[in-house]
């Protein structure tokens, strides 16, 4: 019994040390950025989702539709959404925005990238873990939360058109 406890303690300790090391490795990485004007493809791991690769069904998510009655420039609402979700903006270049999100315990870093397509009136989104194989669906869940929060922020930032008061015509 004592031997089993020692072995289990060593395994747990080794696992925790490995997680701290991988967390450090993920903090030293970089956001992938655009490739030929599009978001990078996901690697062959289940820890990434992207809206620009319809041919990659296991990683595909729908892009975020820009509300028709929203402000002409979606960037302020996108930045607010990232900050509201606890992300840190790393890069901004025209219609491209990159942010990072860190896990609480081990400090694993995930990348969230956005590319606004003003012609199609959508926001392409890519969310991926920098290290590891699986993410237990964290990146897919992040994109769902991002969509919901962005649409709420975009609606709040849109000046409502005041209804013209009806005239009394006597």
PDB file of C-alpha atoms in Angstrom:
ATOM      1  CA  UNK A   1       0.000   0.000   0.000  1.00  0.00           C
ATOM      2  CA  UNK A   2       2.819   2.387   0.918  1.00  0.00           C
ATOM      3  CA  UNK A   3       4.626   1.602  -2.354  1.00  0.00           C
ATOM      4  CA  UNK A   4       1.495   2.307  -4.389  1.00  0.00           C
ATOM      5  CA  UNK A   5       1.084   5.658  -2.623  1.00  0.00           C
ATOM      6  CA  UNK A   6       4.711   6.598  -3.359  1.00  0.00           C
ATOM      7  CA  UNK A   7       4.377   5.620  -7.024  1.00  0.00           C
ATOM      8  CA  UNK A   8       1.105   7.525  -7.351  1.00  0.00           C
ATOM      9  CA  UNK A   9       2.646  10.597  -5.684  1.00  0.00           C
ATOM     10  CA  UNK A  10       5.632  10.472  -8.050  1.00  0.00           C
ATOM     11  CA  UNK A  11       3.348  10.177 -11.087  1.00  0.00           C
ATOM     12  CA  UNK A  12       1.203  13.109  -9.973  1.00  0.00           C
ATOM     13  CA  UNK A  13       4.311  15.183  -9.208  1.00  0.00           C
ATOM     14  CA  UNK A  14       5.829  14.364 -12.598  1.00  0.00           C
ATOM     15  CA  UNK A  15       2.573  15.247 -14.358  1.00  0.00           C
ATOM     16  CA  UNK A  16       2.378  18.615 -12.570  1.00  0.00           C
ATOM     17  CA  UNK A  17       6.003  19.451 -13.392  1.00  0.00           C
ATOM     18  CA  UNK A  18       5.359  18.552 -17.041  1.00  0.00           C
ATOM     19  CA  UNK A  19       2.281  20.803 -17.093  1.00  0.00           C
ATOM     20  CA  UNK A  20       4.260  23.742 -15.681  1.00  0.00           C
ATOM     21  CA  UNK A  21       6.984  23.171 -18.299  1.00  0.00           C
ATOM     22  CA  UNK A  22       4.433  23.009 -21.133  1.00  0.00           C
ATOM     23  CA  UNK A  23       2.764  26.149 -19.777  1.00  0.00           C
ATOM     24  CA  UNK A  24       6.123  27.917 -19.989  1.00  0.00           C
ATOM     25  CA  UNK A  25       6.686  26.642 -23.519  1.00  0.00           C
ATOM     26  CA  UNK A  26       3.261  27.906 -24.593  1.00  0.00           C
ATOM     27  CA  UNK A  27       4.017  31.389 -23.200  1.00  0.00           C
ATOM     28  CA  UNK A  28       7.139  31.603 -25.366  1.00  0.00           C
ATOM     29  CA  UNK A  29       5.223  30.912 -28.605  1.00  0.00           C
ATOM     30  CA  UNK A  30       3.748  33.378 -31.058  1.00  0.00           C
ATOM     31  CA  UNK A  31       0.374  33.948 -32.675  1.00  0.00           C
ATOM     32  CA  UNK A  32       0.465  32.272 -36.128  1.00  0.00           C
ATOM     33  CA  UNK A  33      -0.804  35.326 -38.032  1.00  0.00           C
ATOM     34  CA  UNK A  34      -2.248  35.519 -41.529  1.00  0.00           C
ATOM     35  CA  UNK A  35      -1.087  33.272 -44.359  1.00  0.00           C
ATOM     36  CA  UNK A  36      -1.773  34.731 -47.804  1.00  0.00           C
ATOM     37  CA  UNK A  37      -4.434  36.995 -46.278  1.00  0.00           C
ATOM     38  CA  UNK A  38      -6.303  34.191 -44.449  1.00  0.00           C
ATOM     39  CA  UNK A  39      -6.176  32.656 -41.001  1.00  0.00           C
ATOM     40  CA  UNK A  40      -3.787  29.715 -40.633  1.00  0.00           C
ATOM     41  CA  UNK A  41      -5.088  26.197 -41.063  1.00  0.00           C
ATOM     42  CA  UNK A  42      -5.455  24.080 -37.943  1.00  0.00           C
ATOM     43  CA  UNK A  43      -2.818  21.424 -37.261  1.00  0.00           C
ATOM     44  CA  UNK A  44      -3.844  17.774 -37.268  1.00  0.00           C
ATOM     45  CA  UNK A  45      -4.869  17.920 -33.588  1.00  0.00           C
ATOM     46  CA  UNK A  46      -8.303  18.402 -32.004  1.00  0.00           C
ATOM     47  CA  UNK A  47      -7.230  21.549 -30.097  1.00  0.00           C
ATOM     48  CA  UNK A  48      -8.051  24.088 -32.814  1.00  0.00           C
ATOM     49  CA  UNK A  49     -11.078  25.478 -34.652  1.00  0.00           C
ATOM     50  CA  UNK A  50     -11.185  27.793 -37.670  1.00  0.00           C
ATOM     51  CA  UNK A  51     -13.921  29.324 -39.821  1.00  0.00           C
ATOM     52  CA  UNK A  52     -11.818  29.778 -42.961  1.00  0.00           C
ATOM     53  CA  UNK A  53     -11.335  26.122 -43.810  1.00  0.00           C
ATOM     54  CA  UNK A  54     -14.698  24.594 -44.765  1.00  0.00           C
ATOM     55  CA  UNK A  55     -12.888  21.596 -46.241  1.00  0.00           C
ATOM     56  CA  UNK A  56     -11.560  20.704 -42.751  1.00  0.00           C
ATOM     57  CA  UNK A  57     -14.814  19.459 -41.187  1.00  0.00           C
ATOM     58  CA  UNK A  58     -13.314  18.379 -37.849  1.00  0.00           C
ATOM     59  CA  UNK A  59     -11.978  21.879 -37.172  1.00  0.00           C
ATOM     60  CA  UNK A  60     -14.576  23.999 -38.980  1.00  0.00           C
ATOM     61  CA  UNK A  61     -16.828  26.510 -37.238  1.00  0.00           C
ATOM     62  CA  UNK A  62     -19.113  29.082 -38.811  1.00  0.00           C
ATOM     63  CA  UNK A  63     -17.800  32.638 -39.075  1.00  0.00           C
ATOM     64  CA  UNK A  64     -19.497  35.348 -37.021  1.00  0.00           C
ATOM     65  CA  UNK A  65     -21.959  37.425 -39.023  1.00  0.00           C
ATOM     66  CA  UNK A  66     -21.552  41.173 -38.623  1.00  0.00           C
ATOM     67  CA  UNK A  67     -24.971  42.577 -37.696  1.00  0.00           C
ATOM     68  CA  UNK A  68     -26.322  44.735 -40.520  1.00  0.00           C
ATOM     69  CA  UNK A  69     -27.348  47.559 -38.215  1.00  0.00           C
ATOM     70  CA  UNK A  70     -24.027  47.641 -36.321  1.00  0.00           C
ATOM     71  CA  UNK A  71     -21.371  50.332 -36.380  1.00  0.00           C
ATOM     72  CA  UNK A  72     -19.369  50.477 -39.645  1.00  0.00           C
ATOM     73  CA  UNK A  73     -16.109  49.494 -37.888  1.00  0.00           C
ATOM     74  CA  UNK A  74     -16.473  46.283 -35.843  1.00  0.00           C
ATOM     75  CA  UNK A  75     -12.970  46.575 -34.298  1.00  0.00           C
ATOM     76  CA  UNK A  76     -13.995  48.463 -31.123  1.00  0.00           C
ATOM     77  CA  UNK A  77     -16.642  45.832 -30.315  1.00  0.00           C
ATOM     78  CA  UNK A  78     -14.173  43.032 -31.130  1.00  0.00           C
ATOM     79  CA  UNK A  79     -11.543  44.484 -28.785  1.00  0.00           C
ATOM     80  CA  UNK A  80     -14.111  44.984 -26.027  1.00  0.00           C
ATOM     81  CA  UNK A  81     -15.267  41.402 -26.445  1.00  0.00           C
ATOM     82  CA  UNK A  82     -11.719  40.070 -26.083  1.00  0.00           C
ATOM     83  CA  UNK A  83     -11.140  42.167 -22.960  1.00  0.00           C
ATOM     84  CA  UNK A  84     -14.535  41.131 -21.515  1.00  0.00           C
ATOM     85  CA  UNK A  85     -13.540  37.490 -21.966  1.00  0.00           C
ATOM     86  CA  UNK A  86     -10.196  37.979 -20.196  1.00  0.00           C
ATOM     87  CA  UNK A  87      -8.005  37.986 -23.301  1.00  0.00           C
ATOM     88  CA  UNK A  88      -4.982  40.110 -24.080  1.00  0.00           C
ATOM     89  CA  UNK A  89      -4.683  41.737 -27.511  1.00  0.00           C
ATOM     90  CA  UNK A  90      -1.304  40.922 -29.068  1.00  0.00           C
ATOM     91  CA  UNK A  91      -1.533  42.302 -32.602  1.00  0.00           C
ATOM     92  CA  UNK A  92      -3.761  44.447 -34.758  1.00  0.00           C
ATOM     93  CA  UNK A  93      -3.247  45.091 -38.438  1.00  0.00           C
ATOM     94  CA  UNK A  94      -6.079  46.495 -40.533  1.00  0.00           C
ATOM     95  CA  UNK A  95      -8.868  43.902 -40.456  1.00  0.00           C
ATOM     96  CA  UNK A  96      -6.823  41.408 -38.385  1.00  0.00           C
ATOM     97  CA  UNK A  97      -6.763  41.069 -34.619  1.00  0.00           C
ATOM     98  CA  UNK A  98      -4.840  38.538 -32.502  1.00  0.00           C
ATOM     99  CA  UNK A  99      -5.256  37.855 -28.800  1.00  0.00           C
ATOM    100  CA  UNK A 100      -4.113  35.347 -26.214  1.00  0.00           C
ATOM    101  CA  UNK A 101      -5.933  33.646 -23.364  1.00  0.00           C
ATOM    102  CA  UNK A 102      -4.110  31.947 -20.482  1.00  0.00           C
ATOM    103  CA  UNK A 103      -5.317  29.125 -18.265  1.00  0.00           C
ATOM    104  CA  UNK A 104      -5.385  29.865 -14.555  1.00  0.00           C
ATOM    105  CA  UNK A 105      -3.325  27.072 -13.027  1.00  0.00           C
ATOM    106  CA  UNK A 106      -0.544  26.155 -15.444  1.00  0.00           C
ATOM    107  CA  UNK A 107      -0.613  29.263 -17.646  1.00  0.00           C
ATOM    108  CA  UNK A 108      -1.251  27.454 -20.934  1.00  0.00           C
ATOM    109  CA  UNK A 109      -1.667  30.005 -23.728  1.00  0.00           C
ATOM    110  CA  UNK A 110      -4.301  29.742 -26.446  1.00  0.00           C
ATOM    111  CA  UNK A 111      -4.472  32.029 -29.470  1.00  0.00           C
ATOM    112  CA  UNK A 112      -7.636  33.698 -30.742  1.00  0.00           C
ATOM    113  CA  UNK A 113      -7.366  35.299 -34.174  1.00  0.00           C
ATOM    114  CA  UNK A 114      -9.989  37.312 -36.010  1.00  0.00           C
ATOM    115  CA  UNK A 115     -10.133  38.510 -39.609  1.00  0.00           C
ATOM    116  CA  UNK A 116     -12.908  40.857 -40.632  1.00  0.00           C
ATOM    117  CA  UNK A 117     -14.177  40.264 -44.165  1.00  0.00           C
ATOM    118  CA  UNK A 118     -16.071  43.472 -45.018  1.00  0.00           C
ATOM    119  CA  UNK A 119     -17.206  42.111 -48.404  1.00  0.00           C
ATOM    120  CA  UNK A 120     -18.883  38.993 -46.961  1.00  0.00           C
ATOM    121  CA  UNK A 121     -19.789  40.907 -43.763  1.00  0.00           C
ATOM    122  CA  UNK A 122     -18.367  38.189 -41.508  1.00  0.00           C
ATOM    123  CA  UNK A 123     -15.652  37.821 -38.930  1.00  0.00           C
ATOM    124  CA  UNK A 124     -13.500  34.768 -39.492  1.00  0.00           C
ATOM    125  CA  UNK A 125     -12.275  33.249 -36.255  1.00  0.00           C
ATOM    126  CA  UNK A 126      -9.516  30.822 -35.281  1.00  0.00           C
ATOM    127  CA  UNK A 127      -8.904  29.594 -31.749  1.00  0.00           C
ATOM    128  CA  UNK A 128      -6.078  27.165 -30.984  1.00  0.00           C
ATOM    129  CA  UNK A 129      -3.934  25.832 -28.179  1.00  0.00           C
ATOM    130  CA  UNK A 130      -0.208  26.401 -28.592  1.00  0.00           C
ATOM    131  CA  UNK A 131       0.839  23.136 -26.955  1.00  0.00           C
ATOM    132  CA  UNK A 132      -0.617  19.729 -26.316  1.00  0.00           C
ATOM    133  CA  UNK A 133      -2.932  17.536 -28.296  1.00  0.00           C
ATOM    134  CA  UNK A 134      -6.438  17.805 -26.903  1.00  0.00           C
ATOM    135  CA  UNK A 135      -8.071  20.807 -25.255  1.00  0.00           C
ATOM    136  CA  UNK A 136     -11.290  19.135 -24.026  1.00  0.00           C
ATOM    137  CA  UNK A 137     -13.265  21.434 -26.334  1.00  0.00           C
ATOM    138  CA  UNK A 138     -12.017  24.676 -24.745  1.00  0.00           C
ATOM    139  CA  UNK A 139     -11.299  26.459 -28.034  1.00  0.00           C
ATOM    140  CA  UNK A 140     -14.657  25.550 -29.568  1.00  0.00           C
ATOM    141  CA  UNK A 141     -16.406  26.750 -26.385  1.00  0.00           C
ATOM    142  CA  UNK A 142     -14.375  29.978 -26.504  1.00  0.00           C
ATOM    143  CA  UNK A 143     -15.623  30.712 -30.022  1.00  0.00           C
ATOM    144  CA  UNK A 144     -19.229  30.115 -28.955  1.00  0.00           C
ATOM    145  CA  UNK A 145     -18.789  32.516 -26.034  1.00  0.00           C
ATOM    146  CA  UNK A 146     -16.979  34.986 -28.299  1.00  0.00           C
ATOM    147  CA  UNK A 147     -19.869  34.985 -30.801  1.00  0.00           C
ATOM    148  CA  UNK A 148     -22.462  35.577 -28.068  1.00  0.00           C
ATOM    149  CA  UNK A 149     -20.435  38.299 -26.320  1.00  0.00           C
ATOM    150  CA  UNK A 150     -19.501  40.074 -29.564  1.00  0.00           C
ATOM    151  CA  UNK A 151     -23.098  40.189 -30.796  1.00  0.00           C
ATOM    152  CA  UNK A 152     -24.150  41.624 -27.434  1.00  0.00           C
ATOM    153  CA  UNK A 153     -21.350  44.230 -27.501  1.00  0.00           C
ATOM    154  CA  UNK A 154     -22.079  45.146 -31.130  1.00  0.00           C
ATOM    155  CA  UNK A 155     -25.761  45.662 -30.293  1.00  0.00           C
ATOM    156  CA  UNK A 156     -24.876  47.814 -27.278  1.00  0.00           C
ATOM    157  CA  UNK A 157     -22.484  49.954 -29.359  1.00  0.00           C
ATOM    158  CA  UNK A 158     -25.013  50.591 -32.124  1.00  0.00           C
ATOM    159  CA  UNK A 159     -26.755  53.901 -31.703  1.00  0.00           C
ATOM    160  CA  UNK A 160     -30.433  53.233 -31.770  1.00  0.00           C
ATOM    161  CA  UNK A 161     -32.413  55.248 -34.191  1.00  0.00           C
ATOM    162  CA  UNK A 162     -34.951  57.287 -32.339  1.00  0.00           C
ATOM    163  CA  UNK A 163     -38.434  56.904 -33.648  1.00  0.00           C
ATOM    164  CA  UNK A 164     -39.867  60.067 -35.066  1.00  0.00           C
ATOM    165  CA  UNK A 165     -42.727  61.127 -32.850  1.00  0.00           C
ATOM    166  CA  UNK A 166     -46.111  60.931 -34.502  1.00  0.00           C
ATOM    167  CA  UNK A 167     -47.606  64.252 -35.481  1.00  0.00           C
ATOM    168  CA  UNK A 168     -51.018  65.248 -34.324  1.00  0.00           C
ATOM    169  CA  UNK A 169     -52.755  66.267 -37.474  1.00  0.00           C
ATOM    170  CA  UNK A 170     -56.025  68.017 -36.748  1.00  0.00           C
TER     171      UNK A 170
END
